[in-house]
mmCIF file of C-alpha atoms in Angstrom:
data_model
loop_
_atom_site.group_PDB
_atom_site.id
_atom_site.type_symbol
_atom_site.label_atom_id
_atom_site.label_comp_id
_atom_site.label_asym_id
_atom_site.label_seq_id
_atom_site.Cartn_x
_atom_site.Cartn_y
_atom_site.Cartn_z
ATOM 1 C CA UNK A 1015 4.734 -10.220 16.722
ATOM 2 C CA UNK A 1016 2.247 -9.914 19.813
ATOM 3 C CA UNK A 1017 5.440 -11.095 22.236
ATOM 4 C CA UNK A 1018 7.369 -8.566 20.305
ATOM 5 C CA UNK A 1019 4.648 -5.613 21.309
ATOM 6 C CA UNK A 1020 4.721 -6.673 24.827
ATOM 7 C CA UNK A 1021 8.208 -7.516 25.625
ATOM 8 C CA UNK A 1022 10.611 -5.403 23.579
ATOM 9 C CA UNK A 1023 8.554 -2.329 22.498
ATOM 10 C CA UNK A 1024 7.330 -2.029 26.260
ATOM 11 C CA UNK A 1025 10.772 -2.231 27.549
ATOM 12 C CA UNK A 1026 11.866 0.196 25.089
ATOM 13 C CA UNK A 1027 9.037 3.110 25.902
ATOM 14 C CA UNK A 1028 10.382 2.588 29.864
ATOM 15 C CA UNK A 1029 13.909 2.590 28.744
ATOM 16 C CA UNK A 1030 13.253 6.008 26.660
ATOM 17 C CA UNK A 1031 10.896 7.571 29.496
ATOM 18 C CA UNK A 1032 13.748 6.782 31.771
ATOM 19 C CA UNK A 1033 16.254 8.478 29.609
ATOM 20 C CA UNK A 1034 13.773 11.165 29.424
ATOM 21 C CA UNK A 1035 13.895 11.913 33.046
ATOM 22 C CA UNK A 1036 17.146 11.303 34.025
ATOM 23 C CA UNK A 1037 19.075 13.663 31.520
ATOM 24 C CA UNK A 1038 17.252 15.580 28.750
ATOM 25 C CA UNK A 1039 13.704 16.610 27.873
ATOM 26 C CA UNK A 1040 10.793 16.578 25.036
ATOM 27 C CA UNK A 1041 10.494 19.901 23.677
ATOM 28 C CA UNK A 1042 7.320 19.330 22.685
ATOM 29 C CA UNK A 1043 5.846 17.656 25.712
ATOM 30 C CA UNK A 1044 7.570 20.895 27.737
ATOM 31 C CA UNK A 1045 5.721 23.349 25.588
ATOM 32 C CA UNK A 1046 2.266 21.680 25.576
ATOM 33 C CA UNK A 1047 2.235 19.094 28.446
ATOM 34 C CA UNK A 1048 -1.763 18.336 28.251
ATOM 35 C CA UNK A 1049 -1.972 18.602 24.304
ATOM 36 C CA UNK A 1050 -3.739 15.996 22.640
ATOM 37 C CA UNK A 1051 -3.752 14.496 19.478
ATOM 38 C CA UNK A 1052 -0.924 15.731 18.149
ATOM 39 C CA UNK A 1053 0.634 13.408 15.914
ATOM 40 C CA UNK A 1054 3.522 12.869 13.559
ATOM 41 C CA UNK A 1055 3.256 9.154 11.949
ATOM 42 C CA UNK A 1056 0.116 8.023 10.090
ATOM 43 C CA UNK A 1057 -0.462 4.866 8.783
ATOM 44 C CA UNK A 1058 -0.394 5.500 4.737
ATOM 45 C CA UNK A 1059 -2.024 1.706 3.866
ATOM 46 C CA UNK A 1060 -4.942 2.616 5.857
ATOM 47 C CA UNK A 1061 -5.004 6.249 5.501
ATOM 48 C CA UNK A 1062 -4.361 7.468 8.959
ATOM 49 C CA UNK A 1063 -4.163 10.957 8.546
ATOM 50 C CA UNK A 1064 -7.316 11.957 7.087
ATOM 51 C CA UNK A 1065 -8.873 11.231 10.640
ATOM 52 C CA UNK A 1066 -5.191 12.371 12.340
ATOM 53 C CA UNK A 1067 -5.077 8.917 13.594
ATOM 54 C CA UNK A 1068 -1.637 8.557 14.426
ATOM 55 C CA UNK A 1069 1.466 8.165 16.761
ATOM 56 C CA UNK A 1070 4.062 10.858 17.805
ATOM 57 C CA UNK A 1071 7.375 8.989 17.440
ATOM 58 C CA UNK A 1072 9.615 12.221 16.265
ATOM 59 C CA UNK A 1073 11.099 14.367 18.926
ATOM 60 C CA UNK A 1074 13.628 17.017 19.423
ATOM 61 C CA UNK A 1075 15.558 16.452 22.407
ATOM 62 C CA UNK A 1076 17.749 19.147 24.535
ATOM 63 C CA UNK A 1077 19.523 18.611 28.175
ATOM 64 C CA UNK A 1078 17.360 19.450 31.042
ATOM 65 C CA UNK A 1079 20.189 22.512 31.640
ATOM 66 C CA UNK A 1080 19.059 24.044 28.447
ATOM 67 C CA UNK A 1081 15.307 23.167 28.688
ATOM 68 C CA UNK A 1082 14.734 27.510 30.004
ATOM 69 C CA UNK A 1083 15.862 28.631 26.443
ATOM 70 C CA UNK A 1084 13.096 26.733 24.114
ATOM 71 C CA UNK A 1085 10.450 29.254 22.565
ATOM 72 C CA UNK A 1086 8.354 27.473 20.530
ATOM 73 C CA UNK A 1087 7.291 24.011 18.486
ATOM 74 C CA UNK A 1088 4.998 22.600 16.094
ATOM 75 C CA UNK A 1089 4.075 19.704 14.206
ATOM 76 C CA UNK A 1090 4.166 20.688 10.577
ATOM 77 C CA UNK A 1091 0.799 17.496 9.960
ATOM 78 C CA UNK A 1092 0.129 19.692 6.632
ATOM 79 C CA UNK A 1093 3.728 18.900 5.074
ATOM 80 C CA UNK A 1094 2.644 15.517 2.848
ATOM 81 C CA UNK A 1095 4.776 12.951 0.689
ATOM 82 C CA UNK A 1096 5.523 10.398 3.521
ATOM 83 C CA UNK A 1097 4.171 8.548 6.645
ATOM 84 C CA UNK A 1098 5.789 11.108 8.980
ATOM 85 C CA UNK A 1099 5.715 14.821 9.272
ATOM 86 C CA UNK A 1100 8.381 17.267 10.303
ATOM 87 C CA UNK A 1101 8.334 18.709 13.799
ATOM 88 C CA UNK A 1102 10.115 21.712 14.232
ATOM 89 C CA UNK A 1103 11.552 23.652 17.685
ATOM 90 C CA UNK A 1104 13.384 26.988 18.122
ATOM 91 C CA UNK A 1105 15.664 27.380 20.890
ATOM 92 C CA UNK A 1106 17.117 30.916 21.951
ATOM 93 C CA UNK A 1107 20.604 30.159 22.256
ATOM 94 C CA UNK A 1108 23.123 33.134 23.456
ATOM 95 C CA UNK A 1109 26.465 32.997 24.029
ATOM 96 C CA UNK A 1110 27.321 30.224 21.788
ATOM 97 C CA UNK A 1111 30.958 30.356 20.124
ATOM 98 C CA UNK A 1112 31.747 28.248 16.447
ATOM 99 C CA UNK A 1113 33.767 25.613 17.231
ATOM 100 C CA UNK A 1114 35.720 23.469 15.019
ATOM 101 C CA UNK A 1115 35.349 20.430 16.446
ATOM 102 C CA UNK A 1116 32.274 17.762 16.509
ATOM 103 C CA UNK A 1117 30.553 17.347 20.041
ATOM 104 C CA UNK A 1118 31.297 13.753 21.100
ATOM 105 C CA UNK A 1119 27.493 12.693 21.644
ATOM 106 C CA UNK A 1120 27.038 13.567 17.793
ATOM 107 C CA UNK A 1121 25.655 10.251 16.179
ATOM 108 C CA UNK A 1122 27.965 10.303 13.552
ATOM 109 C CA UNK A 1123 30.309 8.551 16.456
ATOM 110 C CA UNK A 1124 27.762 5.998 17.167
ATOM 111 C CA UNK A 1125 28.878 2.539 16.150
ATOM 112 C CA UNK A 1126 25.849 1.556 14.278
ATOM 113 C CA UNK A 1127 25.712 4.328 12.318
ATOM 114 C CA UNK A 1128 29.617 4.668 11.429
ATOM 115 C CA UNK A 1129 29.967 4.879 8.036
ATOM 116 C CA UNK A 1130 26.509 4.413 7.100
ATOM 117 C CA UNK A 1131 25.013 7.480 6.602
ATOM 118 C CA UNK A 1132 24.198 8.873 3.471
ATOM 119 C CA UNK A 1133 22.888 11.745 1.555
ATOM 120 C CA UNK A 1134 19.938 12.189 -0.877
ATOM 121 C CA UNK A 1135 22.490 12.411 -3.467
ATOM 122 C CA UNK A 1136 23.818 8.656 -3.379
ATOM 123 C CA UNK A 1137 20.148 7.331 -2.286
ATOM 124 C CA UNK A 1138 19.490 9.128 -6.072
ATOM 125 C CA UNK A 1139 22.156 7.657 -7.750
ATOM 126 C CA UNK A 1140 21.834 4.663 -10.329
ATOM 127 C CA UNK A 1141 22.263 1.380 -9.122
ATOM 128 C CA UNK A 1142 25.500 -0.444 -10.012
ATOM 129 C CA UNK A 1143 24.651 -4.079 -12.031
ATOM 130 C CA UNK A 1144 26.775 -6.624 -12.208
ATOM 131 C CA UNK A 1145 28.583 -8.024 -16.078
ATOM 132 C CA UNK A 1146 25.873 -10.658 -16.155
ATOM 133 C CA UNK A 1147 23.282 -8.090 -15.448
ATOM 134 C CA UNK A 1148 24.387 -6.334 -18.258
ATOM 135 C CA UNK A 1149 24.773 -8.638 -21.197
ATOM 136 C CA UNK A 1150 21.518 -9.933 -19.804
ATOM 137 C CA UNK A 1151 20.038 -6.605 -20.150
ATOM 138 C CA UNK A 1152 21.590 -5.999 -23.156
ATOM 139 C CA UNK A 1153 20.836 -8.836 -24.741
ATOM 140 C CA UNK A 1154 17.300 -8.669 -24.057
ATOM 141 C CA UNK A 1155 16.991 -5.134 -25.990
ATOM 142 C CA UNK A 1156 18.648 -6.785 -29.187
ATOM 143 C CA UNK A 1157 15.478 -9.593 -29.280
ATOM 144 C CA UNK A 1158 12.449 -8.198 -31.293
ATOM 145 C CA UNK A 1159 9.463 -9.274 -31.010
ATOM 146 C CA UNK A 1160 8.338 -12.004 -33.901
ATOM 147 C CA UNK A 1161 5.691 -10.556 -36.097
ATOM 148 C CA UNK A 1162 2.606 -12.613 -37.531
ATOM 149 C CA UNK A 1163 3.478 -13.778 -41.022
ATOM 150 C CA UNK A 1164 1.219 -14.027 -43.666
ATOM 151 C CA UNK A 1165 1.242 -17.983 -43.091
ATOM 152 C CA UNK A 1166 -0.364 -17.648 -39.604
ATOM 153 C CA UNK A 1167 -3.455 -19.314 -38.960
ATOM 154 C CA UNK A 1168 -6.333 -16.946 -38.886
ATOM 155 C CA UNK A 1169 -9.209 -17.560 -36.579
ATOM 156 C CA UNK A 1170 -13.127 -17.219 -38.282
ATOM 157 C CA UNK A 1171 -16.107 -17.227 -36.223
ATOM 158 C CA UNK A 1172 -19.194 -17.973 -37.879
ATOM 159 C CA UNK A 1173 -22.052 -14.626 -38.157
ATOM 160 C CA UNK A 1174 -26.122 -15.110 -39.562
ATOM 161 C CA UNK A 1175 -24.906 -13.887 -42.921
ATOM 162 C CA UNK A 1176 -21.931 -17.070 -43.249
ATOM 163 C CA UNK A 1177 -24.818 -19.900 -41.848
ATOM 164 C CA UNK A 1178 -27.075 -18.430 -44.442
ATOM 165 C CA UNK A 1179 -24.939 -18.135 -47.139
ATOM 166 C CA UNK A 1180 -23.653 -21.707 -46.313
ATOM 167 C CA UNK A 1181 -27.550 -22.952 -45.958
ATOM 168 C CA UNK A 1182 -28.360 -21.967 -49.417
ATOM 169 C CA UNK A 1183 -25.340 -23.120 -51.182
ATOM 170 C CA UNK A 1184 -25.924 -26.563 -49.163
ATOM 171 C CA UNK A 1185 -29.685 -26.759 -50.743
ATOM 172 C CA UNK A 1186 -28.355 -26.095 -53.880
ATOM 173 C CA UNK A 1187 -26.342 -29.101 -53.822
ATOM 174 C CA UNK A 1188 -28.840 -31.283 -51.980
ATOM 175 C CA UNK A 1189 -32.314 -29.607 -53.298
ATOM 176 C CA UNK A 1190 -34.432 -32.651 -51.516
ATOM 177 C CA UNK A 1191 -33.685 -31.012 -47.835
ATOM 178 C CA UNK A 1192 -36.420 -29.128 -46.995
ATOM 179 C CA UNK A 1193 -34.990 -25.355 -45.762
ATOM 180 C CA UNK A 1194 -38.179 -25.033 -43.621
ATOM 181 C CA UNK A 1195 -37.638 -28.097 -41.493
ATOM 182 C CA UNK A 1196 -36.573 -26.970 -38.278
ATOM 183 C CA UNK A 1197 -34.079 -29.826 -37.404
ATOM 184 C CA UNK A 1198 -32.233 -29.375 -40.280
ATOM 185 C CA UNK A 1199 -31.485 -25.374 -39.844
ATOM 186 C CA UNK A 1200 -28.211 -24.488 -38.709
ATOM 187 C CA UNK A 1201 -27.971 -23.298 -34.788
ATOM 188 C CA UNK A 1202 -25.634 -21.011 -33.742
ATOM 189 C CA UNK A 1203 -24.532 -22.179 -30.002
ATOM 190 C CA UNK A 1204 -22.239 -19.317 -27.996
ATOM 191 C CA UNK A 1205 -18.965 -20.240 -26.666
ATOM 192 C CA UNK A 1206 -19.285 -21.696 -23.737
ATOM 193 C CA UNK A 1207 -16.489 -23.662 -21.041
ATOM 194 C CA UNK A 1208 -17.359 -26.496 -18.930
ATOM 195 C CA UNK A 1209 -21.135 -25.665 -19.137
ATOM 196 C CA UNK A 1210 -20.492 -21.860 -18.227
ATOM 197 C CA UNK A 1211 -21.732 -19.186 -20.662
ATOM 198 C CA UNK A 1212 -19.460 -16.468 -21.824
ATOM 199 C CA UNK A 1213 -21.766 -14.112 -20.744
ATOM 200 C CA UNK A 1214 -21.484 -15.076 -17.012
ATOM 201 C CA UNK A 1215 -17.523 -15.459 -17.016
ATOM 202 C CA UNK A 1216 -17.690 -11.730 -18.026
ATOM 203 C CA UNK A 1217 -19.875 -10.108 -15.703
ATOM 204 C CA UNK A 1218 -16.915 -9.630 -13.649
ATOM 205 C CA UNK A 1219 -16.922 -9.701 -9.534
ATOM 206 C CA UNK A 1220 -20.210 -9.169 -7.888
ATOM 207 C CA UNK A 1221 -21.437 -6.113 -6.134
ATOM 208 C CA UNK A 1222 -20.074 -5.473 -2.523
ATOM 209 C CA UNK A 1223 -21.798 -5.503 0.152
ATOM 210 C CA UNK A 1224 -23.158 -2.420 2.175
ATOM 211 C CA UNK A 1225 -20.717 -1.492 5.168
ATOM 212 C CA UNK A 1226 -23.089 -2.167 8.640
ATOM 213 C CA UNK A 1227 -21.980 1.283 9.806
ATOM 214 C CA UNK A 1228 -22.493 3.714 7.177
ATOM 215 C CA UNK A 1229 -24.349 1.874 4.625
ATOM 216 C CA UNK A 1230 -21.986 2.789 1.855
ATOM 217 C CA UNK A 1231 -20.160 0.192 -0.344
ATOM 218 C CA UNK A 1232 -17.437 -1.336 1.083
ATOM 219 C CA UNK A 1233 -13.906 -2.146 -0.224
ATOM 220 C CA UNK A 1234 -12.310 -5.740 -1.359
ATOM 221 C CA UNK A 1235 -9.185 -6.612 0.228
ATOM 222 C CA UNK A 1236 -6.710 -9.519 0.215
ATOM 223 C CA UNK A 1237 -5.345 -11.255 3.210
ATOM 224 C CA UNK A 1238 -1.552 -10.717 2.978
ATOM 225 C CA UNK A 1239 -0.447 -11.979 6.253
ATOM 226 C CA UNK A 1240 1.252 -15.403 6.492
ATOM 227 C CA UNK A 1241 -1.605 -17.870 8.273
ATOM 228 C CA UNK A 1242 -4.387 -20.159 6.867
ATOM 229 C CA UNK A 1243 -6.508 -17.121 5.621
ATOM 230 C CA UNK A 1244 -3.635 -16.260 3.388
ATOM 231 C CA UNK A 1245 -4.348 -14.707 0.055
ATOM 232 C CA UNK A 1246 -8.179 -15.174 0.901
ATOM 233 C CA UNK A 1247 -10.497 -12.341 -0.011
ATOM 234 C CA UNK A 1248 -13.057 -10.288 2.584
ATOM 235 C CA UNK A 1249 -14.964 -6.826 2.409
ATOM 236 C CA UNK A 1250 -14.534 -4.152 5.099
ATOM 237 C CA UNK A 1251 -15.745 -0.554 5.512
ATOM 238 C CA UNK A 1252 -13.771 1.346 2.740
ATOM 239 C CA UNK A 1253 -13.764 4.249 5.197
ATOM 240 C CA UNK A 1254 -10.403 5.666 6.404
ATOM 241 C CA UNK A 1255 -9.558 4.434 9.880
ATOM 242 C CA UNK A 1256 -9.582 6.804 12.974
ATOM 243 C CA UNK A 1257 -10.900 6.695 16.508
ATOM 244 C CA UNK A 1258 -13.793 4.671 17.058
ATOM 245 C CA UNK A 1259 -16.060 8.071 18.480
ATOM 246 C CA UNK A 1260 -15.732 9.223 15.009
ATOM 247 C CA UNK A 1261 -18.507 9.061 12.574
ATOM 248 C CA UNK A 1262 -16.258 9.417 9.417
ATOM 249 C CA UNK A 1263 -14.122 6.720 10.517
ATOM 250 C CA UNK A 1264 -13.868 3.183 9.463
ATOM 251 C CA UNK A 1265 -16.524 0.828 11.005
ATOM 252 C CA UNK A 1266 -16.136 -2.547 11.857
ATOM 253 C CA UNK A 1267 -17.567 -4.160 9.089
ATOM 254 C CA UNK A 1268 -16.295 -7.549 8.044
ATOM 255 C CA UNK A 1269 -17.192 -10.112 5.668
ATOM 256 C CA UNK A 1270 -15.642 -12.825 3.818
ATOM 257 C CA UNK A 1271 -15.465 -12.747 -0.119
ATOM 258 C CA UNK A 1272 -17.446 -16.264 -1.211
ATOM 259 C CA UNK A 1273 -17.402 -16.483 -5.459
ATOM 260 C CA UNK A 1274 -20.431 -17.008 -6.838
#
């Protein structure tokens, strides 16, 4: 993945920047050439945008010929439900007659995306499953769910009242066993596994650590790439991430979840 970021995404900002120069032109770098900041991709896992902490990788492109007739853009960053955010331009075209037929450096004559475009109406659409898929499915709707007959074996845990009750029927029987001799009373022991009380297998996890930057609780998160650390547990600033200069961003808290 690092090689990857080097190599191939390097050579494909020069490739672009070179495309950029040679034939056509960012609208919204020829409107506001010093802006800052100005972003259109957030990362959603790590909340990005509530610090706009992003990357502008949507652009509306025109031929340098053209580049005199743009009026205006903007990055619509308050339009939610996805990692990106529309960016809109208006360009002042005149003169332009309706033709019929397609302009041959539409996309829809690229190779790659021949025949593979579709609209939200298909991406909507149920998914086709297979015969097996269905007599599976089907199948599985016509099995109920066995209910507990009356023969089922009942579980009974024993209370102060039962012991008692059991105590004084057992002197009853047996009136030389003296009720006040301490060995002979009934204890009640709690459930317990391997030595470990009940009590401390349900106190659940233990309390998280203060972040070293902002002193507030931070979050629990799993390890989910592929490596020795895999699947292993560590606390980090629960904080939404966003440049370091920013006090409401994420700090760099880090510590290793050890069980108890």
């Amino acid at each position: 993945k690092q090689w990857y970021q080097r190599r191939v995404r390097a050579a494909d900002k020069v490739l672009f920047r070179s495309f950029l120069n040679d034939s056509v032109v960012d609208t919204f770098r020829h409107l506001y050439p010093d802006k800052m900041e100005s972003y259109t991709c957030w990362n959603t896992k790590l909340n990005g945008r509530a610090n706009n902490y992003g990357t502008r990788i949507d652009y509306i492109l025109i031929s340098k010929s053209n580049s005199t007739l743009i009026k205006s853009g903007s990055i619509l960053s308050d339009v939610t439900g996805s990692d990106h955010c529309p960016y809109v331009t208006e360009v002042a075209f005149s003169g332009i007659l309706e033709s019929d037929k397609v302009p041959d450096e539409c996309t829809l004559f690229y190779p790659e995306l021949r025949g593979t475009q579709t609209n939200l109406t298909a991406m909507l659409q149920k998914r086709k499953s297979g015969p097996e898929m269905e007599i599976n499915s089907f199948s599985s709707l016509q099995k109920k769910p066995k209910l507990a007959t009356k023969t089922q074996t009942k579980l009974k845990f024993a209370t102060k009242s039962s012991v008692s009750t059991m105590s004084t029927k057992i002197l009853k029987l047996h009136p030389k066993i003296s009720s006040e001799s301490p060995e002979n009373k009934p204890k009640i022991q709690s459930i317990n596994s391997n030595g470990v009380s009940a009590k401390s297998l349900l106190k659940g996890l233990p309390k998280p650590p203060l972040c070293s930057g902002h002193q507030l609780k931070s979050s629990l998160k799993t390890v989910v790439k592929e490596g020795p650390n895999f699947g292993r547990r560590f606390y980090c600033c629960s904080l939404s991430i966003g440049p370091s200069s920013s006090k409401s961003a994420r700090c760099n808290f880090f510590q290793w979840f050890e069980k108890g």
